[in-house]
Tab-separated table of C-alpha atoms and ligand atoms in Angstrom:
chain	number	residue	atom	x	y	z
A	1	UNK	CA	-8.593	-7.123	-20.368
A	2	UNK	CA	-7.500	-4.542	-17.842
A	3	UNK	CA	-7.839	-4.282	-14.077
A	4	UNK	CA	-9.194	-1.088	-12.500
A	5	UNK	CA	-9.014	-0.603	-8.733
A	6	UNK	CA	-10.866	2.097	-6.823
A	7	UNK	CA	-10.026	2.898	-3.211
A	8	UNK	CA	-12.292	3.860	-0.338
A	9	UNK	CA	-12.595	7.567	-1.147
A	10	UNK	CA	-13.280	6.814	-4.824
A	11	UNK	CA	-16.399	4.877	-3.765
A	12	UNK	CA	-16.924	6.972	-0.618
A	13	UNK	CA	-20.327	8.443	-1.519
A	14	UNK	CA	-23.168	7.494	-3.896
A	15	UNK	CA	-22.040	10.336	-6.214
A	16	UNK	CA	-18.504	8.953	-6.309
A	17	UNK	CA	-19.876	5.484	-7.010
A	18	UNK	CA	-21.802	6.859	-9.992
A	19	UNK	CA	-18.625	8.493	-11.214
A	20	UNK	CA	-16.753	5.194	-10.876
A	21	UNK	CA	-19.542	3.487	-12.850
A	22	UNK	CA	-18.898	5.970	-15.667
A	23	UNK	CA	-15.137	5.442	-15.620
A	24	UNK	CA	-15.400	1.672	-15.809
A	25	UNK	CA	-17.934	1.782	-18.648
A	26	UNK	CA	-15.274	2.678	-21.197
A	27	UNK	CA	-16.204	0.075	-23.815
A	28	UNK	CA	-13.312	-2.210	-22.853
A	29	UNK	CA	-13.521	-5.440	-20.888
A	30	UNK	CA	-12.541	-4.636	-17.307
A	31	UNK	CA	-12.126	-6.414	-14.006
A	32	UNK	CA	-12.964	-3.814	-11.374
A	33	UNK	CA	-11.642	-4.127	-7.814
A	34	UNK	CA	-13.414	-2.058	-5.182
A	35	UNK	CA	-12.489	-1.172	-1.611
A	36	UNK	CA	-15.045	-0.586	1.090
A	37	UNK	CA	-16.565	2.913	1.249
A	38	UNK	CA	-14.108	5.097	3.167
A	39	UNK	CA	-14.506	4.806	6.924
A	40	UNK	CA	-16.371	1.504	6.748
A	41	UNK	CA	-13.446	-0.830	7.452
A	42	UNK	CA	-12.509	1.297	10.457
A	43	UNK	CA	-16.083	1.097	11.763
A	44	UNK	CA	-16.111	-2.673	11.255
A	45	UNK	CA	-12.878	-2.927	13.235
A	46	UNK	CA	-14.548	-0.872	15.961
A	47	UNK	CA	-17.471	-3.316	16.004
A	48	UNK	CA	-15.051	-6.226	16.352
A	49	UNK	CA	-13.288	-4.371	19.132
A	50	UNK	CA	-16.550	-3.990	21.106
A	51	UNK	CA	-17.126	-7.711	20.688
A	52	UNK	CA	-13.632	-8.563	21.891
A	53	UNK	CA	-14.363	-6.398	24.912
A	54	UNK	CA	-17.618	-8.331	25.453
A	55	UNK	CA	-19.736	-5.245	24.896
A	56	UNK	CA	-22.551	-6.347	22.539
A	57	UNK	CA	-24.496	-3.109	23.096
A	58	UNK	CA	-21.555	-1.044	21.859
A	59	UNK	CA	-21.303	-3.319	18.835
A	60	UNK	CA	-25.041	-3.194	18.153
A	61	UNK	CA	-25.217	0.567	18.333
A	62	UNK	CA	-22.302	0.895	15.943
A	63	UNK	CA	-23.927	-1.622	13.598
A	64	UNK	CA	-27.226	0.285	13.688
A	65	UNK	CA	-25.543	3.603	12.938
A	66	UNK	CA	-23.606	2.088	10.037
A	67	UNK	CA	-26.723	0.415	8.644
A	68	UNK	CA	-28.666	3.640	8.655
A	69	UNK	CA	-25.831	5.338	6.723
A	70	UNK	CA	-25.933	2.584	4.131
A	71	UNK	CA	-29.707	2.803	3.777
A	72	UNK	CA	-29.321	6.509	2.951
A	73	UNK	CA	-26.540	5.723	0.481
A	74	UNK	CA	-28.741	3.168	-1.267
A	75	UNK	CA	-31.628	5.647	-1.455
A	76	UNK	CA	-29.297	8.174	-3.112
A	77	UNK	CA	-27.579	5.710	-5.410
A	78	UNK	CA	-30.437	3.813	-7.004
A	79	UNK	CA	-33.534	5.129	-8.685
A	80	UNK	CA	-35.887	2.290	-9.653
A	81	UNK	CA	-38.073	1.013	-6.796
A	82	UNK	CA	-37.198	-2.619	-7.639
A	83	UNK	CA	-33.430	-2.122	-7.557
A	84	UNK	CA	-33.698	0.036	-4.444
A	85	UNK	CA	-35.674	-2.685	-2.703
A	86	UNK	CA	-33.357	-5.444	-3.875
A	87	UNK	CA	-30.316	-3.548	-2.573
A	88	UNK	CA	-31.990	-2.588	0.705
A	89	UNK	CA	-32.896	-6.255	1.234
A	90	UNK	CA	-29.272	-7.171	0.682
A	91	UNK	CA	-28.101	-4.477	3.118
A	92	UNK	CA	-30.596	-5.744	5.690
A	93	UNK	CA	-29.307	-9.295	5.291
A	94	UNK	CA	-25.687	-8.156	5.620
A	95	UNK	CA	-26.326	-6.147	8.774
A	96	UNK	CA	-28.324	-8.966	10.314
A	97	UNK	CA	-25.328	-11.159	9.617
A	98	UNK	CA	-23.158	-8.638	11.483
A	99	UNK	CA	-25.651	-8.662	14.366
A	100	UNK	CA	-25.427	-12.443	14.565
A	101	UNK	CA	-21.823	-12.061	15.789
A	102	UNK	CA	-22.969	-10.142	18.863
A	103	UNK	CA	-24.528	-13.331	20.240
A	104	UNK	CA	-21.981	-16.116	20.065
A	105	UNK	CA	-18.323	-16.495	20.946
A	106	UNK	CA	-15.958	-14.041	19.359
A	107	UNK	CA	-12.534	-14.985	17.996
A	108	UNK	CA	-10.117	-13.854	15.312
A	109	UNK	CA	-12.070	-15.958	12.845
A	110	UNK	CA	-15.273	-13.946	13.371
A	111	UNK	CA	-13.293	-10.714	13.338
A	112	UNK	CA	-11.925	-11.499	9.878
A	113	UNK	CA	-15.437	-12.052	8.574
A	114	UNK	CA	-16.659	-8.775	10.041
A	115	UNK	CA	-13.861	-6.553	8.702
A	116	UNK	CA	-14.388	-7.947	5.201
A	117	UNK	CA	-18.053	-6.958	4.943
A	118	UNK	CA	-17.278	-3.414	3.716
A	119	UNK	CA	-16.098	-4.708	0.355
A	120	UNK	CA	-19.123	-7.024	0.076
A	121	UNK	CA	-21.400	-4.009	0.586
A	122	UNK	CA	-19.654	-1.624	-1.824
A	123	UNK	CA	-19.352	-4.158	-4.654
A	124	UNK	CA	-22.989	-5.134	-4.329
A	125	UNK	CA	-24.129	-1.515	-4.474
A	126	UNK	CA	-22.017	-0.647	-7.523
A	127	UNK	CA	-23.031	-3.852	-9.325
A	128	UNK	CA	-26.708	-3.127	-8.737
A	129	UNK	CA	-26.271	0.451	-9.887
A	130	UNK	CA	-24.569	-0.721	-13.093
A	131	UNK	CA	-27.346	-3.229	-13.670
A	132	UNK	CA	-29.897	-0.498	-13.237
A	133	UNK	CA	-28.010	1.512	-15.854
A	134	UNK	CA	-28.233	-1.433	-18.236
A	135	UNK	CA	-24.519	-2.326	-18.149
A	136	UNK	CA	-23.368	-5.858	-18.930
A	137	UNK	CA	-21.952	-6.531	-15.484
A	138	UNK	CA	-21.058	-9.665	-13.508
A	139	UNK	CA	-19.912	-10.075	-9.910
A	140	UNK	CA	-16.886	-12.290	-9.196
A	141	UNK	CA	-16.880	-13.115	-5.459
A	142	UNK	CA	-13.297	-12.720	-4.217
A	143	UNK	CA	-13.808	-15.467	-1.645
A	144	UNK	CA	-14.253	-17.903	-4.557
A	145	UNK	CA	-10.752	-17.373	-5.964
A	146	UNK	CA	-8.504	-15.126	-3.810
A	147	UNK	CA	-6.455	-17.269	-1.477
A	148	UNK	CA	-3.306	-17.283	0.627
A	149	UNK	CA	-1.072	-20.294	1.262
A	150	UNK	CA	0.146	-21.816	4.529
A	151	UNK	CA	2.691	-18.994	4.908
A	152	UNK	CA	-0.001	-16.364	4.532
A	153	UNK	CA	1.344	-15.414	1.087
A	154	UNK	CA	-0.995	-15.130	-1.911
A	155	UNK	CA	-1.246	-18.457	-3.732
A	156	UNK	CA	-0.875	-17.157	-7.280
A	157	UNK	CA	-1.272	-20.551	-8.956
A	158	UNK	CA	-4.549	-21.218	-7.144
A	159	UNK	CA	-5.776	-17.697	-7.872
A	160	UNK	CA	-4.918	-18.052	-11.543
A	161	UNK	CA	-6.721	-21.400	-11.902
A	162	UNK	CA	-9.842	-20.397	-9.980
A	163	UNK	CA	-10.180	-17.006	-11.599
A	164	UNK	CA	-9.732	-18.455	-15.090
A	165	UNK	CA	-12.456	-21.018	-14.316
A	166	UNK	CA	-14.745	-18.349	-12.927
A	167	UNK	CA	-14.317	-16.132	-15.987
A	168	UNK	CA	-14.886	-19.099	-18.290
A	169	UNK	CA	-18.093	-19.947	-16.408
A	170	UNK	CA	-19.286	-16.339	-16.784
A	171	UNK	CA	-18.189	-15.372	-20.284
A	172	UNK	CA	-18.963	-12.322	-22.373
A	173	UNK	CA	-19.473	-9.640	-19.757
A	174	UNK	CA	-18.157	-6.144	-20.233
A	175	UNK	CA	-17.519	-5.412	-16.567
A	176	UNK	CA	-16.527	-7.841	-13.822
A	177	UNK	CA	-16.794	-6.439	-10.308
A	178	UNK	CA	-14.896	-7.979	-7.424
A	179	UNK	CA	-13.945	-7.231	-3.821
A	180	UNK	CA	-10.493	-5.969	-2.911
A	181	UNK	CA	-8.824	-6.901	0.393
A	182	UNK	CA	-10.713	-10.102	1.253
A	183	UNK	CA	-9.544	-13.650	0.613
A	184	UNK	CA	-9.518	-17.102	2.135
A	185	UNK	CA	-6.527	-18.630	3.852
A	186	UNK	CA	-5.005	-22.054	3.134
A	187	UNK	CA	-7.695	-23.678	5.298
A	188	UNK	CA	-10.554	-22.011	3.444
A	189	UNK	CA	-11.326	-19.590	6.280
A	190	UNK	CA	-12.188	-15.965	5.548
A	191	UNK	CA	-9.111	-13.782	5.768
A	192	UNK	CA	-7.753	-10.574	4.285
A	193	UNK	CA	-4.638	-9.143	2.662
A	194	UNK	CA	-4.046	-6.582	5.459
A	195	UNK	CA	-5.162	-2.966	5.635
A	196	UNK	CA	-5.005	-1.260	2.274
A	197	UNK	CA	-4.895	-4.706	0.671
A	198	UNK	CA	-7.117	-3.836	-2.272
A	199	UNK	CA	-4.083	-2.667	-4.244
A	200	UNK	CA	-2.613	-6.102	-3.652
A	201	UNK	CA	-5.832	-7.720	-4.908
A	202	UNK	CA	-5.642	-5.670	-8.119
A	203	UNK	CA	-2.025	-6.579	-8.695
A	204	UNK	CA	-2.678	-10.292	-8.072
A	205	UNK	CA	-5.650	-10.337	-10.446
A	206	UNK	CA	-3.628	-8.517	-13.092
A	207	UNK	CA	-0.916	-11.169	-12.860
A	208	UNK	CA	-3.463	-14.019	-12.767
A	209	UNK	CA	-5.312	-13.008	-15.949
A	210	UNK	CA	-2.269	-11.496	-17.660
A	211	UNK	CA	-4.036	-8.131	-17.899
A	212	UNK	CA	-2.922	-5.475	-20.377
A	213	UNK	CA	-2.572	-3.038	-17.482
A	214	UNK	CA	-3.530	-2.451	-13.861
A	215	UNK	CA	-5.037	0.918	-13.048
A	216	UNK	CA	-5.021	2.144	-9.460
A	217	UNK	CA	-7.461	5.032	-9.131
A	218	UNK	CA	-7.128	7.424	-6.188
A	219	UNK	CA	-7.775	11.112	-5.700
A	220	UNK	CA	-4.262	12.350	-6.437
A	221	UNK	CA	-2.681	12.691	-9.856
A	222	UNK	CA	-0.046	9.971	-9.517
A	223	UNK	CA	3.234	9.925	-7.611
A	224	UNK	CA	4.862	13.313	-7.229
A	225	UNK	CA	8.560	13.978	-7.679
A	226	UNK	CA	8.782	15.429	-4.163
A	227	UNK	CA	6.541	15.952	-1.142
A	228	UNK	CA	3.919	18.536	-2.209
A	229	UNK	CA	3.154	19.360	1.436
A	230	UNK	CA	6.685	20.621	1.928
A	231	UNK	CA	8.101	21.609	-1.429
A	232	UNK	CA	6.910	24.252	-3.912
A	233	UNK	CA	6.422	23.173	-7.511
A	234	UNK	CA	6.285	19.398	-7.384
A	235	UNK	CA	4.896	17.563	-10.382
A	236	UNK	CA	3.537	14.081	-11.071
A	237	UNK	CA	6.107	11.618	-12.370
A	238	UNK	CA	5.115	10.358	-15.818
A	239	UNK	CA	6.994	7.092	-15.627
A	240	UNK	CA	8.717	4.977	-12.985
A	241	UNK	CA	10.523	1.663	-13.068
A	242	UNK	CA	9.092	-0.886	-10.592
A	243	UNK	CA	12.331	-0.671	-8.597
A	244	UNK	CA	12.070	3.101	-8.423
A	245	UNK	CA	8.466	2.833	-7.231
A	246	UNK	CA	9.535	0.322	-4.569
A	247	UNK	CA	12.256	2.677	-3.301
A	248	UNK	CA	9.776	5.549	-3.164
A	249	UNK	CA	7.099	3.464	-1.483
A	250	UNK	CA	9.563	2.582	1.234
A	251	UNK	CA	10.791	6.124	1.665
A	252	UNK	CA	7.512	7.705	2.477
A	253	UNK	CA	5.586	8.074	-0.790
A	254	UNK	CA	2.504	6.512	0.741
A	255	UNK	CA	0.596	5.992	-2.470
A	256	UNK	CA	1.484	2.341	-3.140
A	257	UNK	CA	2.935	-0.295	-0.858
A	258	UNK	CA	5.977	-2.011	-2.442
A	259	UNK	CA	4.720	-5.564	-1.826
A	260	UNK	CA	1.436	-4.735	-3.557
A	261	UNK	CA	3.051	-4.193	-6.924
A	262	UNK	CA	5.335	-7.232	-6.710
A	263	UNK	CA	2.984	-9.585	-8.644
A	264	UNK	CA	2.552	-6.999	-11.424
A	265	UNK	CA	6.293	-6.481	-11.554
A	266	UNK	CA	7.044	-10.191	-11.960
A	267	UNK	CA	4.351	-10.559	-14.599
A	268	UNK	CA	5.650	-7.433	-16.389
A	269	UNK	CA	2.254	-5.720	-16.319
A	270	UNK	CA	2.289	-1.917	-16.197
A	271	UNK	CA	0.607	-0.288	-13.213
A	272	UNK	CA	-1.000	3.104	-13.801
A	273	UNK	CA	-1.811	5.497	-10.981
A	274	UNK	CA	-4.763	7.630	-12.050
A	275	UNK	CA	-6.926	10.334	-10.534
A	276	UNK	CA	-10.714	9.951	-10.343
A	277	UNK	CA	-10.996	13.756	-9.956
A	278	UNK	CA	-9.079	14.317	-13.184
A	279	UNK	CA	-9.487	11.149	-15.261
A	280	UNK	CA	-7.821	12.451	-18.405
A	281	UNK	CA	-4.586	13.415	-16.592
A	282	UNK	CA	-1.736	11.052	-17.553
A	283	UNK	CA	-0.926	10.020	-13.955
A	284	UNK	CA	2.093	7.792	-13.291
A	285	UNK	CA	2.933	4.612	-15.189
A	286	UNK	CA	5.052	2.034	-13.371
A	287	UNK	CA	6.643	-0.604	-15.573
A	288	UNK	CA	9.841	-2.557	-16.203
A	289	UNK	CA	11.112	0.138	-18.546
A	290	UNK	CA	13.960	2.411	-17.522
A	291	UNK	CA	14.399	5.989	-18.640
A	292	UNK	CA	18.141	6.062	-19.019
A	293	UNK	CA	19.993	8.433	-16.759
A	294	UNK	CA	16.915	10.207	-15.476
A	295	UNK	CA	16.470	11.308	-11.852
A	296	UNK	CA	12.808	10.831	-11.028
A	297	UNK	CA	12.001	11.824	-7.493
A	298	UNK	CA	13.090	12.798	-4.017
A	299	UNK	CA	11.531	11.372	-0.866
A	300	UNK	CA	12.164	11.481	2.856
A	301	UNK	CA	11.791	9.166	5.814
A	302	UNK	CA	11.404	10.714	9.273
A	303	UNK	CA	12.225	9.636	12.823
A	304	UNK	CA	15.551	8.085	12.028
A	305	UNK	CA	18.259	7.344	14.576
A	306	UNK	CA	21.867	6.892	13.510
A	307	UNK	CA	24.167	4.615	15.472
A	308	UNK	CA	27.900	4.721	14.944
A	309	UNK	CA	30.267	2.040	16.230
A	310	UNK	CA	33.992	2.618	15.904
A	311	UNK	CA	36.614	0.128	16.905
A	312	UNK	CA	40.214	-0.375	16.005
A	313	UNK	CA	39.376	-4.065	16.322
A	314	UNK	CA	37.454	-3.716	13.062
A	315	UNK	CA	40.658	-2.853	11.247
A	316	UNK	CA	41.519	-5.762	8.955
A	317	UNK	CA	39.205	-8.037	10.957
A	318	UNK	CA	36.487	-10.275	9.610
A	319	UNK	CA	33.246	-11.165	11.381
A	320	UNK	CA	32.921	-7.770	13.027
A	321	UNK	CA	29.872	-6.717	11.000
A	322	UNK	CA	28.139	-10.020	11.666
A	323	UNK	CA	28.459	-9.500	15.407
A	324	UNK	CA	27.065	-5.998	15.093
A	325	UNK	CA	24.142	-7.074	12.887
A	326	UNK	CA	23.311	-9.999	15.159
A	327	UNK	CA	22.534	-7.561	17.939
A	328	UNK	CA	19.980	-5.782	15.749
A	329	UNK	CA	18.526	-9.151	14.782
A	330	UNK	CA	18.183	-10.191	18.418
A	331	UNK	CA	16.141	-7.055	19.076
A	332	UNK	CA	14.113	-7.446	15.866
A	333	UNK	CA	15.189	-4.000	14.737
A	334	UNK	CA	15.661	-3.516	11.046
A	335	UNK	CA	18.466	-1.407	9.622
A	336	UNK	CA	17.741	1.074	6.824
A	337	UNK	CA	21.028	2.676	5.842
A	338	UNK	CA	24.603	1.442	6.324
A	339	UNK	CA	27.937	3.154	5.807
A	340	UNK	CA	31.262	1.573	6.635
A	341	UNK	CA	34.840	2.664	6.930
A	342	UNK	CA	37.853	0.578	7.841
A	343	UNK	CA	37.448	1.385	11.526
A	344	UNK	CA	33.768	1.962	11.979
A	345	UNK	CA	30.247	1.455	10.825
A	346	UNK	CA	27.173	3.677	10.958
A	347	UNK	CA	23.658	2.305	10.609
A	348	UNK	CA	20.226	3.866	10.860
A	349	UNK	CA	17.055	2.513	12.405
A	350	UNK	CA	13.510	3.849	12.502
A	351	UNK	CA	12.331	1.807	15.469
A	352	UNK	CA	13.814	3.027	18.750
A	353	UNK	CA	11.931	0.604	20.980
A	354	UNK	CA	15.089	-1.351	21.866
A	355	UNK	CA	17.666	1.394	21.361
A	356	UNK	CA	19.003	1.343	24.930
A	357	UNK	CA	19.481	-2.429	24.934
A	358	UNK	CA	21.095	-2.390	21.491
A	359	UNK	CA	23.539	0.334	22.493
A	360	UNK	CA	24.334	-1.530	25.667
A	361	UNK	CA	25.338	-4.629	23.698
A	362	UNK	CA	27.167	-2.723	20.978
A	363	UNK	CA	29.446	-1.204	23.602
A	364	UNK	CA	31.132	-4.619	23.877
A	365	UNK	CA	32.530	-4.059	20.384
A	366	UNK	CA	33.541	-0.423	20.298
A	367	UNK	CA	32.751	3.208	20.952
A	368	UNK	CA	29.083	3.925	20.342
A	369	UNK	CA	27.614	7.259	19.314
A	370	UNK	CA	23.937	8.069	18.699
A	371	UNK	CA	22.408	10.837	16.581
A	372	UNK	CA	18.649	11.170	17.044
A	373	UNK	CA	15.998	13.162	15.173
A	374	UNK	CA	17.496	12.478	11.787
A	375	UNK	CA	15.866	12.075	8.414
A	376	UNK	CA	16.792	9.992	5.365
A	377	UNK	CA	16.505	11.895	2.110
A	378	UNK	CA	16.640	9.668	-0.929
A	379	UNK	CA	17.029	10.530	-4.573
A	380	UNK	CA	15.506	7.970	-6.919
A	381	UNK	CA	16.040	7.372	-10.604
A	382	UNK	CA	18.233	5.482	-13.057
A	383	UNK	CA	21.402	5.826	-11.013
A	384	UNK	CA	23.390	3.023	-12.561
A	385	UNK	CA	27.049	3.425	-11.549
A	386	UNK	CA	28.257	3.913	-15.108
A	387	UNK	CA	26.070	7.007	-15.389
A	388	UNK	CA	27.995	10.122	-14.493
A	389	UNK	CA	26.969	13.334	-12.814
A	390	UNK	CA	24.038	12.305	-10.610
A	391	UNK	CA	26.171	12.107	-7.445
A	392	UNK	CA	27.552	15.590	-7.951
A	393	UNK	CA	24.118	17.001	-8.877
A	394	UNK	CA	22.655	15.677	-5.632
A	395	UNK	CA	25.545	16.702	-3.397
A	396	UNK	CA	25.685	20.134	-5.057
A	397	UNK	CA	22.032	20.612	-4.052
A	398	UNK	CA	22.949	19.783	-0.452
A	399	UNK	CA	26.024	21.990	-0.435
A	400	UNK	CA	24.813	24.131	2.513
A	401	UNK	CA	23.356	21.287	4.535
A	402	UNK	CA	25.288	19.172	7.060
A	403	UNK	CA	25.137	15.549	5.895
A	404	UNK	CA	25.655	12.790	8.456
A	405	UNK	CA	25.764	9.761	6.104
A	406	UNK	CA	25.685	9.087	2.349
A	407	UNK	CA	24.780	5.709	0.904
A	408	UNK	CA	24.951	4.674	-2.731
A	409	UNK	CA	25.468	1.337	-4.446
A	410	UNK	CA	22.865	-0.727	-2.615
A	411	UNK	CA	20.753	-0.479	-5.730
A	412	UNK	CA	20.973	1.218	-9.105
A	413	UNK	CA	18.009	3.367	-8.211
A	414	UNK	CA	18.741	5.151	-4.979
A	415	UNK	CA	21.217	7.453	-3.334
A	416	UNK	CA	20.428	8.281	0.300
A	417	UNK	CA	21.550	11.117	2.520
A	418	UNK	CA	21.085	11.291	6.269
A	419	UNK	CA	20.484	14.813	7.551
A	420	UNK	CA	19.113	16.407	10.687
A	421	UNK	CA	15.314	16.476	10.832
A	422	UNK	CA	15.569	20.248	11.177
A	423	UNK	CA	17.246	20.430	7.741
A	424	UNK	CA	14.723	18.186	6.010
A	425	UNK	CA	12.526	20.833	4.371
A	426	UNK	CA	15.500	22.836	3.176
A	427	UNK	CA	17.120	19.701	1.742
A	428	UNK	CA	13.972	18.598	-0.090
A	429	UNK	CA	13.389	22.045	-1.561
A	430	UNK	CA	16.972	22.459	-2.674
A	431	UNK	CA	17.039	19.013	-4.305
A	432	UNK	CA	13.837	19.839	-6.191
A	433	UNK	CA	15.252	23.189	-7.301
A	434	UNK	CA	18.476	21.596	-8.557
A	435	UNK	CA	17.251	18.324	-10.005
A	436	UNK	CA	13.883	19.211	-11.532
A	437	UNK	CA	14.537	22.712	-12.766
A	438	UNK	CA	12.761	22.476	-16.128
B	501	LIG	N1	-10.957	-1.629	2.989
B	501	LIG	C1	-9.636	-2.048	3.338
B	501	LIG	C2	-8.966	-1.010	4.217
B	501	LIG	O1	-9.550	0.017	4.508
B	501	LIG	C3	-8.796	-2.375	2.161
B	501	LIG	C4	-8.481	-1.239	1.240
B	501	LIG	O2	-9.104	-0.182	1.279
B	501	LIG	O3	-7.566	-1.392	0.424
B	501	LIG	O4	-7.869	-1.228	4.634
B	502	LIG	MG1	-7.542	2.261	0.979
């Protein structure tokens, strides 16, 4: 059994939904996770916002406009009068449910219900379309099995048990459709896995049913080895280790959030990033396999500030770093890169909200210097320390670029360089030219 997840743009129009229906009817047994049609979750959040602001007219108008869009979608998606009517009735019921929230009190609890309706709508439409096409399809309501624990973390044991039961109670179907994003919390209330959470849903289901693979379908052909908006000649990466994907996710490759693939990683299930516009393209496979010695990608993180603290008191002293880090902790500011010498330490942050206060406190410990408008450039691959040559290949590429910090050794998969934001494009291009020549 494999898991196939389609994001908002992949189900964004009736035509795209029909295309998705084709892709999932591949003769294999699939659990299909769908997002809301693109734009819908944002509109639902807008509706909730009107209700928070005690403006039921604003909410009602937005609901009406959204409903009329969905009625048109249904008319374009389905062809038999019976299935059209059945789906329109469902849409009517759903939107009446939304309207019911404009009357009573409005809290976070109601908001959670509202923002989750997009997935209920899209899954219902695709299921009905598949039924109309004669597919052997079954709906698995996410609210019946997807659950978080008291810490707000997915409760994998619960999910595994419930989903196994649900599949056993509905055996023999070719396609199982379910909602991404939505879940219940530890108290059984409707909740969600945060914006973009459908990827998380797919990964959790994959781990729960021990799927053969998890496919994440978007409209790009996998992760690229550099930023295609900036660099000429980037190409999709055929294969990434989970750790490499996590590094890239953090450093700006927006395609997959690192926490979303965690369950798949622990369960050792490969995650494939595929393109609905070009379904036969190989895409990117993320797994626990390493390609020895290979540099995979370059990524950048913008809006970085470097802070340098030098103090002769650090010389041969212990406890100095703790004092420095405690200041960042007090101001809830996370540190990205660190470099130390015997008399100083440089760190980078991407959240400047408390910069002045942090600097003020750091001055108790030494001389403080700030460099703003910086950019972290990271090179990702199998960079195990016994491998030779990758450090020189990367630094050779940056030979003409002033480098403020270099960090290696935090993981076997990343070497990071801090450069001026104004040198970012040049650095990315040069790294691509040197590292991915062939
Ligand atoms: N529909 C939700 C969102 O827009 C979840 C998702 O698309 O993954 O954030
Ligand atoms: Mg999305």
